[in-house]
Short mmCIF file of C-alpha atoms and ligand atoms in Angstrom, two decimals:
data_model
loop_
_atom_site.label_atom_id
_atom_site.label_comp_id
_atom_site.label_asym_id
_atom_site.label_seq_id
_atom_site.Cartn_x
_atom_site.Cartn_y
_atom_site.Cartn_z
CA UNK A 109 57.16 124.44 135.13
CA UNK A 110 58.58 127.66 133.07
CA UNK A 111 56.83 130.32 132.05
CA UNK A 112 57.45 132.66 129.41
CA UNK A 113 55.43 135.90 127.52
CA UNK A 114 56.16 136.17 124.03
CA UNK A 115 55.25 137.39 120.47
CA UNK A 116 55.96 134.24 118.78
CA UNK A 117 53.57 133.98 116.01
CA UNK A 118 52.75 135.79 112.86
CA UNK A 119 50.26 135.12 110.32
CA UNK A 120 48.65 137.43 107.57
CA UNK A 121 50.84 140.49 109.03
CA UNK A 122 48.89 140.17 112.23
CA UNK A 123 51.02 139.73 115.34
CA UNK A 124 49.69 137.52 117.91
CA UNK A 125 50.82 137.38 121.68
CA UNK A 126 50.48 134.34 123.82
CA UNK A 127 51.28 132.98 126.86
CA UNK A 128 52.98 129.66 127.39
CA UNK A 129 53.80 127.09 130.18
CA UNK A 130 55.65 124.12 129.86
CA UNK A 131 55.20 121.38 132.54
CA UNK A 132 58.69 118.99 132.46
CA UNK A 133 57.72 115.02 133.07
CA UNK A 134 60.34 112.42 134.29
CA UNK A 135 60.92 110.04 131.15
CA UNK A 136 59.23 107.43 132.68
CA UNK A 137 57.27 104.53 130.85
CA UNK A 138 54.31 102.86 132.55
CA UNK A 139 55.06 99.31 133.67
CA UNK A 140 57.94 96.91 135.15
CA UNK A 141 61.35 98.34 134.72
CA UNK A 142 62.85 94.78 134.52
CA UNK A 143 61.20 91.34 132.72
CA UNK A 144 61.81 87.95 134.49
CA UNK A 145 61.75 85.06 132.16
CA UNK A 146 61.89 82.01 133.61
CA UNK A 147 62.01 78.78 131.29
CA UNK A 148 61.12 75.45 132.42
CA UNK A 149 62.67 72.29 130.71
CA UNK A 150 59.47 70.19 131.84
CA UNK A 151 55.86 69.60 130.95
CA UNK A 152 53.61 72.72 131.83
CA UNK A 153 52.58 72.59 135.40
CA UNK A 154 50.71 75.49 135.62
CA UNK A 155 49.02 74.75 139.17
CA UNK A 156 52.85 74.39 140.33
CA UNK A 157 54.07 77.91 139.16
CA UNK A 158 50.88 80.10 140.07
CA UNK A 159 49.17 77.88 142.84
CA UNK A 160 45.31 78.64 141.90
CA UNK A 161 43.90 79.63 145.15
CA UNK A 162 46.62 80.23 147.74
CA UNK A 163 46.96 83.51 147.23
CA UNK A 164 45.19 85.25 150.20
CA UNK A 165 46.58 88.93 149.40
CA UNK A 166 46.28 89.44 146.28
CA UNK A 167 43.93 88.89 143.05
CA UNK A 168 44.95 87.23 139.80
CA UNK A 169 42.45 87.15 136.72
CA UNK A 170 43.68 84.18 134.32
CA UNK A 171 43.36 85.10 130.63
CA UNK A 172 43.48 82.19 127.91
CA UNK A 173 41.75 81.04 124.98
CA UNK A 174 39.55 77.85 124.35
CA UNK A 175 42.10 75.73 122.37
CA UNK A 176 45.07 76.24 125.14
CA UNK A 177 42.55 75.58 127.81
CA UNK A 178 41.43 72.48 125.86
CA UNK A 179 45.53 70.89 126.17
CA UNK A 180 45.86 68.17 128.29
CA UNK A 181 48.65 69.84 130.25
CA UNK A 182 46.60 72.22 131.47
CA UNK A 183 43.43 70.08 132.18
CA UNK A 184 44.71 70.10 136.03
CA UNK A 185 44.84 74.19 136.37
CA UNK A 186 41.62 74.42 134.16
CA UNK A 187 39.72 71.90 136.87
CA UNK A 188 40.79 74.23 140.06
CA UNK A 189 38.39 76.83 138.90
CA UNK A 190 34.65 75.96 139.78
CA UNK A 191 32.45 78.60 138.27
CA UNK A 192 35.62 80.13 137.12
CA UNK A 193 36.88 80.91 140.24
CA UNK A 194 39.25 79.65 142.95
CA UNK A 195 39.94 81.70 145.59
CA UNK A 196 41.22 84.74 144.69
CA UNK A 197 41.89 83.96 141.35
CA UNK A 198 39.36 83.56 138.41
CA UNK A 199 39.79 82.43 134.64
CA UNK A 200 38.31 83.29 131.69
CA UNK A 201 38.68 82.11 128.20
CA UNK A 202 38.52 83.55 125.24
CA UNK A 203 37.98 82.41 121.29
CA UNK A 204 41.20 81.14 119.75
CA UNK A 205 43.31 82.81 116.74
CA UNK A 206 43.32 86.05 115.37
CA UNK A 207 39.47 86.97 114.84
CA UNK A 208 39.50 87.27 118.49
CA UNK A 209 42.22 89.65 118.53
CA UNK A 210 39.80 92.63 118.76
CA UNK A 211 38.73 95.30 121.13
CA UNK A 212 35.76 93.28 122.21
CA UNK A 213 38.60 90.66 123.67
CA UNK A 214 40.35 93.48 125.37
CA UNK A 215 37.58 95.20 127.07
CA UNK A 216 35.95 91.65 127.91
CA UNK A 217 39.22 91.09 129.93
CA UNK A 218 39.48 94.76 131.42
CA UNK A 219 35.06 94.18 132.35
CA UNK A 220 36.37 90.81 134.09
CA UNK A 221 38.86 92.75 136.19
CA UNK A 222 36.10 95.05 137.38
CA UNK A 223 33.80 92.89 137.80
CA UNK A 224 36.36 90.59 140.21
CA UNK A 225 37.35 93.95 141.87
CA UNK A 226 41.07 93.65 140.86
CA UNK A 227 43.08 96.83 141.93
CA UNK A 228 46.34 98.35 140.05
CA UNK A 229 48.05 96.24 142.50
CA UNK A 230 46.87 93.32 141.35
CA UNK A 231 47.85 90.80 138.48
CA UNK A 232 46.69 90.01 134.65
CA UNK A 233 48.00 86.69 133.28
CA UNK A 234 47.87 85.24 129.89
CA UNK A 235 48.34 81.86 128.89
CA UNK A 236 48.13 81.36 125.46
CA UNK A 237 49.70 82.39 121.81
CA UNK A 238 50.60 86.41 120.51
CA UNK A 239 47.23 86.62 120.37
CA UNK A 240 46.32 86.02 124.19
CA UNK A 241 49.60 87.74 125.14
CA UNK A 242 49.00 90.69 122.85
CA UNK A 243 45.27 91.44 124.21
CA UNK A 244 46.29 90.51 128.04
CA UNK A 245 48.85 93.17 128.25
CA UNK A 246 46.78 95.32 126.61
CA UNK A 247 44.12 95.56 129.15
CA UNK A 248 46.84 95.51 132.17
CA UNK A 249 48.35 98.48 130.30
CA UNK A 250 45.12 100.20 130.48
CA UNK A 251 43.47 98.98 133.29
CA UNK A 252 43.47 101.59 136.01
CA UNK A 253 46.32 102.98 134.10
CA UNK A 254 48.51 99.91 134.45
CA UNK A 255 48.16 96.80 136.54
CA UNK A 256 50.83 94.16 137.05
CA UNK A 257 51.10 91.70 134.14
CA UNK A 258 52.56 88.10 133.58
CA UNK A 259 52.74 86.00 130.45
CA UNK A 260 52.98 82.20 129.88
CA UNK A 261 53.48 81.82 125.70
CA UNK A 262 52.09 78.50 124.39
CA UNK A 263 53.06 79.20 120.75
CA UNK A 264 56.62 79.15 119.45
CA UNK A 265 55.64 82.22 117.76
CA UNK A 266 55.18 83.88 121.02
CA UNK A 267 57.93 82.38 123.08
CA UNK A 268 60.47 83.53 120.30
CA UNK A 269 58.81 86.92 119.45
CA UNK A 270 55.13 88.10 120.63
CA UNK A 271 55.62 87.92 124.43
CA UNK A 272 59.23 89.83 124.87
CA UNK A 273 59.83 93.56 124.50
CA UNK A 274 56.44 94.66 125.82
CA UNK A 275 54.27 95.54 122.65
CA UNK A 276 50.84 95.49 123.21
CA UNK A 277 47.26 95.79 120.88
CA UNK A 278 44.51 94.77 118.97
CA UNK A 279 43.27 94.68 115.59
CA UNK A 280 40.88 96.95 114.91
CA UNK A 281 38.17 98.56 111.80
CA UNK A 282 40.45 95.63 109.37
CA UNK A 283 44.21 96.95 110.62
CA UNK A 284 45.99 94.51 112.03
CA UNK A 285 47.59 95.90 115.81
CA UNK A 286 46.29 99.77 114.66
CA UNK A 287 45.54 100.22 118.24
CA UNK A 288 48.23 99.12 121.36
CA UNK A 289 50.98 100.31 124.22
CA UNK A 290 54.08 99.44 125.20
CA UNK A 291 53.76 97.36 128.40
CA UNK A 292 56.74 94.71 129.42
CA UNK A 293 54.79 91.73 131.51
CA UNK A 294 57.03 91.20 134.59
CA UNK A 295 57.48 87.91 134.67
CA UNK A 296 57.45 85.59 131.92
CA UNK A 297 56.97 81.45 131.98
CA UNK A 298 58.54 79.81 129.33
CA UNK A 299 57.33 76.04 129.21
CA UNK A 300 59.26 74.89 125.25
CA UNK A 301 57.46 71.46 125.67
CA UNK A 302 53.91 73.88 124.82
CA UNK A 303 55.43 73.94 121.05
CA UNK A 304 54.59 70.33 120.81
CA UNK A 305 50.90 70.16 120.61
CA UNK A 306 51.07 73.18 118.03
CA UNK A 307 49.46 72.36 114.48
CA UNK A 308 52.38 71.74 111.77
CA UNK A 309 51.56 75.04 110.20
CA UNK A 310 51.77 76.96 113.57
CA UNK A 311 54.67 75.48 114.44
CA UNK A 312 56.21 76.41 111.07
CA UNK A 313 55.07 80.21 111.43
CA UNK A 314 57.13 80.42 114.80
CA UNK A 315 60.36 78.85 113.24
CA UNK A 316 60.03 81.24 110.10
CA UNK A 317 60.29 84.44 113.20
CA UNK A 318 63.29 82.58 114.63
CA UNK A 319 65.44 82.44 111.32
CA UNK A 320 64.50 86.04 110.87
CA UNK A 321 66.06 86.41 114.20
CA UNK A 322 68.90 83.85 113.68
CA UNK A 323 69.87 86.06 109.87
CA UNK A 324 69.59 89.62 112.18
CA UNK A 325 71.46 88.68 115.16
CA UNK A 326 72.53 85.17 115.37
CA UNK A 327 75.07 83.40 113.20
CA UNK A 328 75.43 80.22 115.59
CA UNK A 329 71.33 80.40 115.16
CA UNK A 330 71.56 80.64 111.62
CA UNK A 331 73.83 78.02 111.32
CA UNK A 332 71.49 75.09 113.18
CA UNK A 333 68.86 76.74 110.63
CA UNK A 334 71.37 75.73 108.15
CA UNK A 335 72.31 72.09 108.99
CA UNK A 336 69.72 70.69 111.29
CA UNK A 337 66.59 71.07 109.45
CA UNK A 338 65.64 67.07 110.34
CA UNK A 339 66.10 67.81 113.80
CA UNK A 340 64.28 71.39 113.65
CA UNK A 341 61.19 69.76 111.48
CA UNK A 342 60.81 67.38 113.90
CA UNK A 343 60.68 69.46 116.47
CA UNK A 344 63.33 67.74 118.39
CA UNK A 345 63.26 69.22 122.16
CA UNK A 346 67.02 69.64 123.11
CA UNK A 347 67.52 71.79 120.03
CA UNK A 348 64.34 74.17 120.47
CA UNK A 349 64.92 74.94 123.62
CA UNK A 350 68.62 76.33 122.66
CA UNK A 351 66.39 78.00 119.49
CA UNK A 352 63.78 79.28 122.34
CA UNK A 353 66.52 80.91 124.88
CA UNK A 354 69.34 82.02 121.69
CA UNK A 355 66.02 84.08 120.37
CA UNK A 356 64.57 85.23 123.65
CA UNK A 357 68.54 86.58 124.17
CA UNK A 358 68.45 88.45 121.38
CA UNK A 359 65.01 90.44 121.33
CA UNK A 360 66.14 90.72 125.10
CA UNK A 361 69.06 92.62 124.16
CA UNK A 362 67.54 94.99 120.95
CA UNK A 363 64.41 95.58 123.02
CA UNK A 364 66.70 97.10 125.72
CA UNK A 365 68.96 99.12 123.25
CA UNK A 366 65.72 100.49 121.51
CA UNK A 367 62.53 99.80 123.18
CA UNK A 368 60.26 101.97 121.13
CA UNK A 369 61.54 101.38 117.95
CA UNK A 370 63.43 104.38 116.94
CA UNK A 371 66.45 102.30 115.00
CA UNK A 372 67.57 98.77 115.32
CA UNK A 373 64.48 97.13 116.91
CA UNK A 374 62.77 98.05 113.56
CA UNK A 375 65.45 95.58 111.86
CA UNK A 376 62.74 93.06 113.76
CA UNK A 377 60.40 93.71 110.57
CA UNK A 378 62.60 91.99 108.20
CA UNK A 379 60.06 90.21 105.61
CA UNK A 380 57.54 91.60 107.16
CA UNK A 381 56.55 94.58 104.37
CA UNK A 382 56.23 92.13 101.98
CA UNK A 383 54.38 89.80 104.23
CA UNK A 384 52.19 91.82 105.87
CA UNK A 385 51.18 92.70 102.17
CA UNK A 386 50.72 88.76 100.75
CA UNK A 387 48.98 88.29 104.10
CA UNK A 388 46.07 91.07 103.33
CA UNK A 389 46.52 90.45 99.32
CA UNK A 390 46.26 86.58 99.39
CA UNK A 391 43.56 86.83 102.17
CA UNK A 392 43.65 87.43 106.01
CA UNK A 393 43.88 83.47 107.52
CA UNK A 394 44.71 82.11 104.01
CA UNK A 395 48.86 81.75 104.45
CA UNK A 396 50.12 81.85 108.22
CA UNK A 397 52.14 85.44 109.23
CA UNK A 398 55.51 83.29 109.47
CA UNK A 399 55.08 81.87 106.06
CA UNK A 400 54.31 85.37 104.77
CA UNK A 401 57.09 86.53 106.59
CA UNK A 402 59.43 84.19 105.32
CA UNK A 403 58.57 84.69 101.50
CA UNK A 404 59.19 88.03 102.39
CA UNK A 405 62.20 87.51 103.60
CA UNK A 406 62.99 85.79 100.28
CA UNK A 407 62.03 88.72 98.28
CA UNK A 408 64.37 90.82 100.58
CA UNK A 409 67.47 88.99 99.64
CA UNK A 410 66.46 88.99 96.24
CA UNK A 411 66.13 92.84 96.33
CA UNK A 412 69.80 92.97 98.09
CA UNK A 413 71.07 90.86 94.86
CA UNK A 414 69.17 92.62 92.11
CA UNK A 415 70.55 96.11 93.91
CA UNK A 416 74.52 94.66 94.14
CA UNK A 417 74.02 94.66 97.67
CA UNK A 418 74.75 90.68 98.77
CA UNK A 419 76.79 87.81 96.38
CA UNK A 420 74.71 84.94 94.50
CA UNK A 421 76.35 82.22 96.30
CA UNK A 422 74.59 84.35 99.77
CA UNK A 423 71.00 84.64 97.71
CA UNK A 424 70.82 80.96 96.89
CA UNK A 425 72.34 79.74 100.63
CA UNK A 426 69.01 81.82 101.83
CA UNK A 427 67.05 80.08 99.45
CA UNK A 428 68.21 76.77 100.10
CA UNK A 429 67.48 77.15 103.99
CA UNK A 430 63.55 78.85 102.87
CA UNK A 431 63.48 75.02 100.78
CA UNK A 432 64.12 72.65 103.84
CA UNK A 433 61.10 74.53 105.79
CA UNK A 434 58.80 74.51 102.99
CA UNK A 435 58.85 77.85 102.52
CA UNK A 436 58.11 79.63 98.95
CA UNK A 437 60.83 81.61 97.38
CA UNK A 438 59.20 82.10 94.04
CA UNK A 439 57.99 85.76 93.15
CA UNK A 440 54.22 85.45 93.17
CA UNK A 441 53.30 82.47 95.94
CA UNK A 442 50.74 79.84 95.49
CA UNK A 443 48.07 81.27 97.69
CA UNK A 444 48.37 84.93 95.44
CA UNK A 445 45.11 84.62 93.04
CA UNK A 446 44.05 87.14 90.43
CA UNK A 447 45.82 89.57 88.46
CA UNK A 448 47.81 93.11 88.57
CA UNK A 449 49.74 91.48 91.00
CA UNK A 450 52.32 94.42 91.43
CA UNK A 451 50.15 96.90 91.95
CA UNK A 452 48.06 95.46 94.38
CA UNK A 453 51.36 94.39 96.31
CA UNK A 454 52.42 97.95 96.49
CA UNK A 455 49.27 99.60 96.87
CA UNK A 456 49.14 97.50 100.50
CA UNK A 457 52.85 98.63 101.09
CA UNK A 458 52.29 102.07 100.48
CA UNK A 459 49.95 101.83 103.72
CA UNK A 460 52.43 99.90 105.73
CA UNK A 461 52.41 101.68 109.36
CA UNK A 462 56.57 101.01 109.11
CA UNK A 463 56.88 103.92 106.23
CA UNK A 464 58.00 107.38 107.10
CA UNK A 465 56.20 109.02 104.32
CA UNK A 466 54.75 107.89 101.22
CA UNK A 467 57.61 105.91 100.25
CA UNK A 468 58.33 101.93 101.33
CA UNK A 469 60.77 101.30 103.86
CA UNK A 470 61.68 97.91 103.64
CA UNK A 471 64.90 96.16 106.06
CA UNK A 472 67.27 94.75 103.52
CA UNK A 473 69.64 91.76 104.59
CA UNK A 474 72.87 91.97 102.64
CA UNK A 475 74.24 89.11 104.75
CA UNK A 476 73.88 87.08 108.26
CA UNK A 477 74.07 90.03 110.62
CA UNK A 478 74.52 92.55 107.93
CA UNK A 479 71.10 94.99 107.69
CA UNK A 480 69.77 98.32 106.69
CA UNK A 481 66.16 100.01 106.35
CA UNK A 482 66.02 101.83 103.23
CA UNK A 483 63.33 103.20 101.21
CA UNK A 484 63.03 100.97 98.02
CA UNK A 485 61.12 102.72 94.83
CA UNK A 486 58.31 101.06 93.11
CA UNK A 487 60.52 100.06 90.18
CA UNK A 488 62.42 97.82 92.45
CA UNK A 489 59.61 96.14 94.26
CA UNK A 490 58.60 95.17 91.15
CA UNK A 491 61.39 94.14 90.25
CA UNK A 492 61.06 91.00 92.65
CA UNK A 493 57.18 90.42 92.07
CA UNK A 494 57.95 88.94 88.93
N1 NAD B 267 53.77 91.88 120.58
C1 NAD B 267 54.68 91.56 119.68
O1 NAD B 267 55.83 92.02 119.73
C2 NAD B 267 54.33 90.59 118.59
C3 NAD B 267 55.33 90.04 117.79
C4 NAD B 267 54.97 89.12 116.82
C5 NAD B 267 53.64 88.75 116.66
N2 NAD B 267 52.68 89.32 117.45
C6 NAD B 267 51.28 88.95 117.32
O2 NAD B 267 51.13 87.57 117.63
C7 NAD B 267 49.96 87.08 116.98
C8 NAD B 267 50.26 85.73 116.41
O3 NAD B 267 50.65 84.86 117.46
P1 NAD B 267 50.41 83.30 117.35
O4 NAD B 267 50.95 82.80 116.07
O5 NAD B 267 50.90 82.72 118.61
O6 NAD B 267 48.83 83.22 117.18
P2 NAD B 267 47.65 82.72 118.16
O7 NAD B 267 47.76 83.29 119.48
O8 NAD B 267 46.40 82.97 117.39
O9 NAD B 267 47.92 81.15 118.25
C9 NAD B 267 47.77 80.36 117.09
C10 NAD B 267 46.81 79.20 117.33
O10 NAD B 267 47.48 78.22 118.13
C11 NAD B 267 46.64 77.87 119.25
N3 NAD B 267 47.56 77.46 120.31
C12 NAD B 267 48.23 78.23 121.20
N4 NAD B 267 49.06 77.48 121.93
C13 NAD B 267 48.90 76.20 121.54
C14 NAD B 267 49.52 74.98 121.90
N5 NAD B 267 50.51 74.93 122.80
N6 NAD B 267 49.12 73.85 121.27
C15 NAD B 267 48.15 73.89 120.31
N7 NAD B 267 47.56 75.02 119.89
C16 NAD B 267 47.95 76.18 120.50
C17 NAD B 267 45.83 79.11 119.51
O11 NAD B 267 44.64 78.79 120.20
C18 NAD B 267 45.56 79.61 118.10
O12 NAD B 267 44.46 78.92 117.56
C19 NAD B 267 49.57 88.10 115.93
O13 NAD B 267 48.40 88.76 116.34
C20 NAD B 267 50.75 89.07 115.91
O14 NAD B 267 50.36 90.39 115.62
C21 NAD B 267 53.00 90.21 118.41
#
């Protein structure tokens, strides 16, 4: 602690002296210092990995949500808990998809702890989607000011995006993740056979996050985006599992150049201004966040060629690849109704959470691997909105 007496402010003439101590903190962050993921090239066996009711030491509260719980993979883990409890270990579940993404979830989770008399010590596990992992490692975050926290991801979204790199949150009063920590889960279980029960237009969100990835980071990635779109559509299992690990590698290694986001991690939000925006203009629920996020992407490289920044031939290669995953790459999509379509687009990406100031900070692709964050003026939004 230092200590100092000075005359350090002066307002209206009148000088004011104060004392002032400073107290120094090791930069710690709360949490693991070091995220296992371990992937399994099988069908999920959860009662192999986590062994409901053998624990004698130490207590694990189960977190999932009533779609996962309803797979038949998991129909043998789900049946060791009578009442909801085996052992030392109790589930809950919660409502599926992103209504349930809300404080209510989160302290409904942290209220089970207490209630089960888990201590810091002790573990929080979700099974489920981003939303499941999201709200999970929330609650460990905050319960007794950090408990130990696992994750199995069910979607592909979450296996390729939500569950790695340790952001946490809810939605809350209509803003989507307003509220959250940073919180890696310590060990991760990464089942890719979970992707196959997904509905077609889940599945398709999670790919549109892992050619985001694959145009950031990966050009081997972007290439099997590229050529094997058969293969990728129908979700052939060899060939997701090198999508799973080749995306999982590189959050891995921008999460630990830049964990809270000061530079490159925030290249992760490519598409994702104009996205977020068709998401909350076209409707909360009525286009998925990967689909959004893809569009966006599209309007991105359109941006780059209307501002000199990438060649033609690279504007219609990204368009072509949008095409084979039925993604739209027209200005205004299908699901956009109404008019003053511009201004309603920029009136959501004024507010986006991303932006420094009033201005719009989009991530701009100007080829594979090639990215910067600028801030874009309204003329050239609208530019590509029409
Ligand atoms: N923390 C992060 O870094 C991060 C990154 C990206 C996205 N997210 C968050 O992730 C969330 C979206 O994740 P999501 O797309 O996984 O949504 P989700 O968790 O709502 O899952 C989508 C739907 O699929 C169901 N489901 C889950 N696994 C299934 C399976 N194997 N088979 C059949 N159905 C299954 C769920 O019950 C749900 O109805 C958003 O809230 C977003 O903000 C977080």
């Amino acid at each position: 602690m230092t200590h100092s007496n000075s005359v350090k402010c002066y307002k209206n003439e009148v000088i004011m002296s104060h004392n002032q101590f400073k107290i120094k903190y090791p930069s710690i962050h709360l949490g693991t210092e070091q995220s296992t993921i371990n992937f399994y090239d099988s069908t999920p066996d959860l009662v192999k990995i986590f062994n409901p009711g053998q624990d004698e030491t130490h207590k694990r509260l189960f977190v999932t949500d009533a779609t996962v719980a309803s797979l038949a993979c998991m129909q043998d883990f789900i049946s060791k808990f009578e009442d909801d409890i085996c052992g030392n270990d109790k589930l809950i579940i919660l409502g599926s998809g992103e209504p349930y993404k809300t404080i209510e979830s989160v302290l409904r989770i942290v209220s089970s702890g207490v209630d089960f008399g888990l201590s810091r010590k002790d573990t929080f596990i979700g099974i489920g989607g981003g939303v499941i992992c999201d709200t999970t490692a929330f609650a460990a975050s905050i319960y007794k000011r950090g408990a130990k926290l696992q994750l199995v991801p069910t979607t592909l979204l979450a296996m390729v995006d939500a569950s790695i790199g340790g952001k946490t949150g809810c939605d809350f009063d209509n803003y989507k993740n307003i509220i959250g920590t940073f919180y890696p889960a310590e060990d991760l279980f990464y089942f890719p056979e979970f992707v196959q029960s997904l509905p077609e237009n889940q599945y398709n969100s999670g790919l549109a996050e892992a050619f985001k990835t694959a145009l950031l980071f990966d050009e081997e990635l972007y290439e099997l985006f590229k050529n094997q779109s058969d293969k990728i559509n129908s979700r052939d299992k060899a060939l997701l599992n090198t999508i799973i690990q080749k995306c999982v590698q590189a959050k891995a290694s921008i999460v630990e150049q830049d964990f809270t986001e000061q530079n490159i991690r925030s290249y992760l939000n490519l598409g994702h201004t104009f996205g977020h925006a068709l998401e909350t203009v076209a409707g909360l629920g009525s286009i998925t966040h990967g689909a959004a996020v893809a569009w966006g992407i599209g309007r991105c490289v359109e941006l780059c060629f209307k501002k000199d920044y990438c060649r033609e031939a690279f504007k219609n290669e990204i368009f072509d690849i949008l095409k084979l995953y039925n993604w739209e790459t027209v200005a205004v999509p299908s699901v956009v109704k109404g008019g003053g379509i511009g201004q309603r687009f920029l009136s959501v990406m004024h507010k986006d959470k991303k932006n420094l100031n009033d201005n719009i900070r989009i991530v701009l692709q100007k080829g594979i691997k090639d990215t910067v964050v600028e801030e874009v003026s309204e003329k050239d939004i609208l530019m590509v909105l029409k």
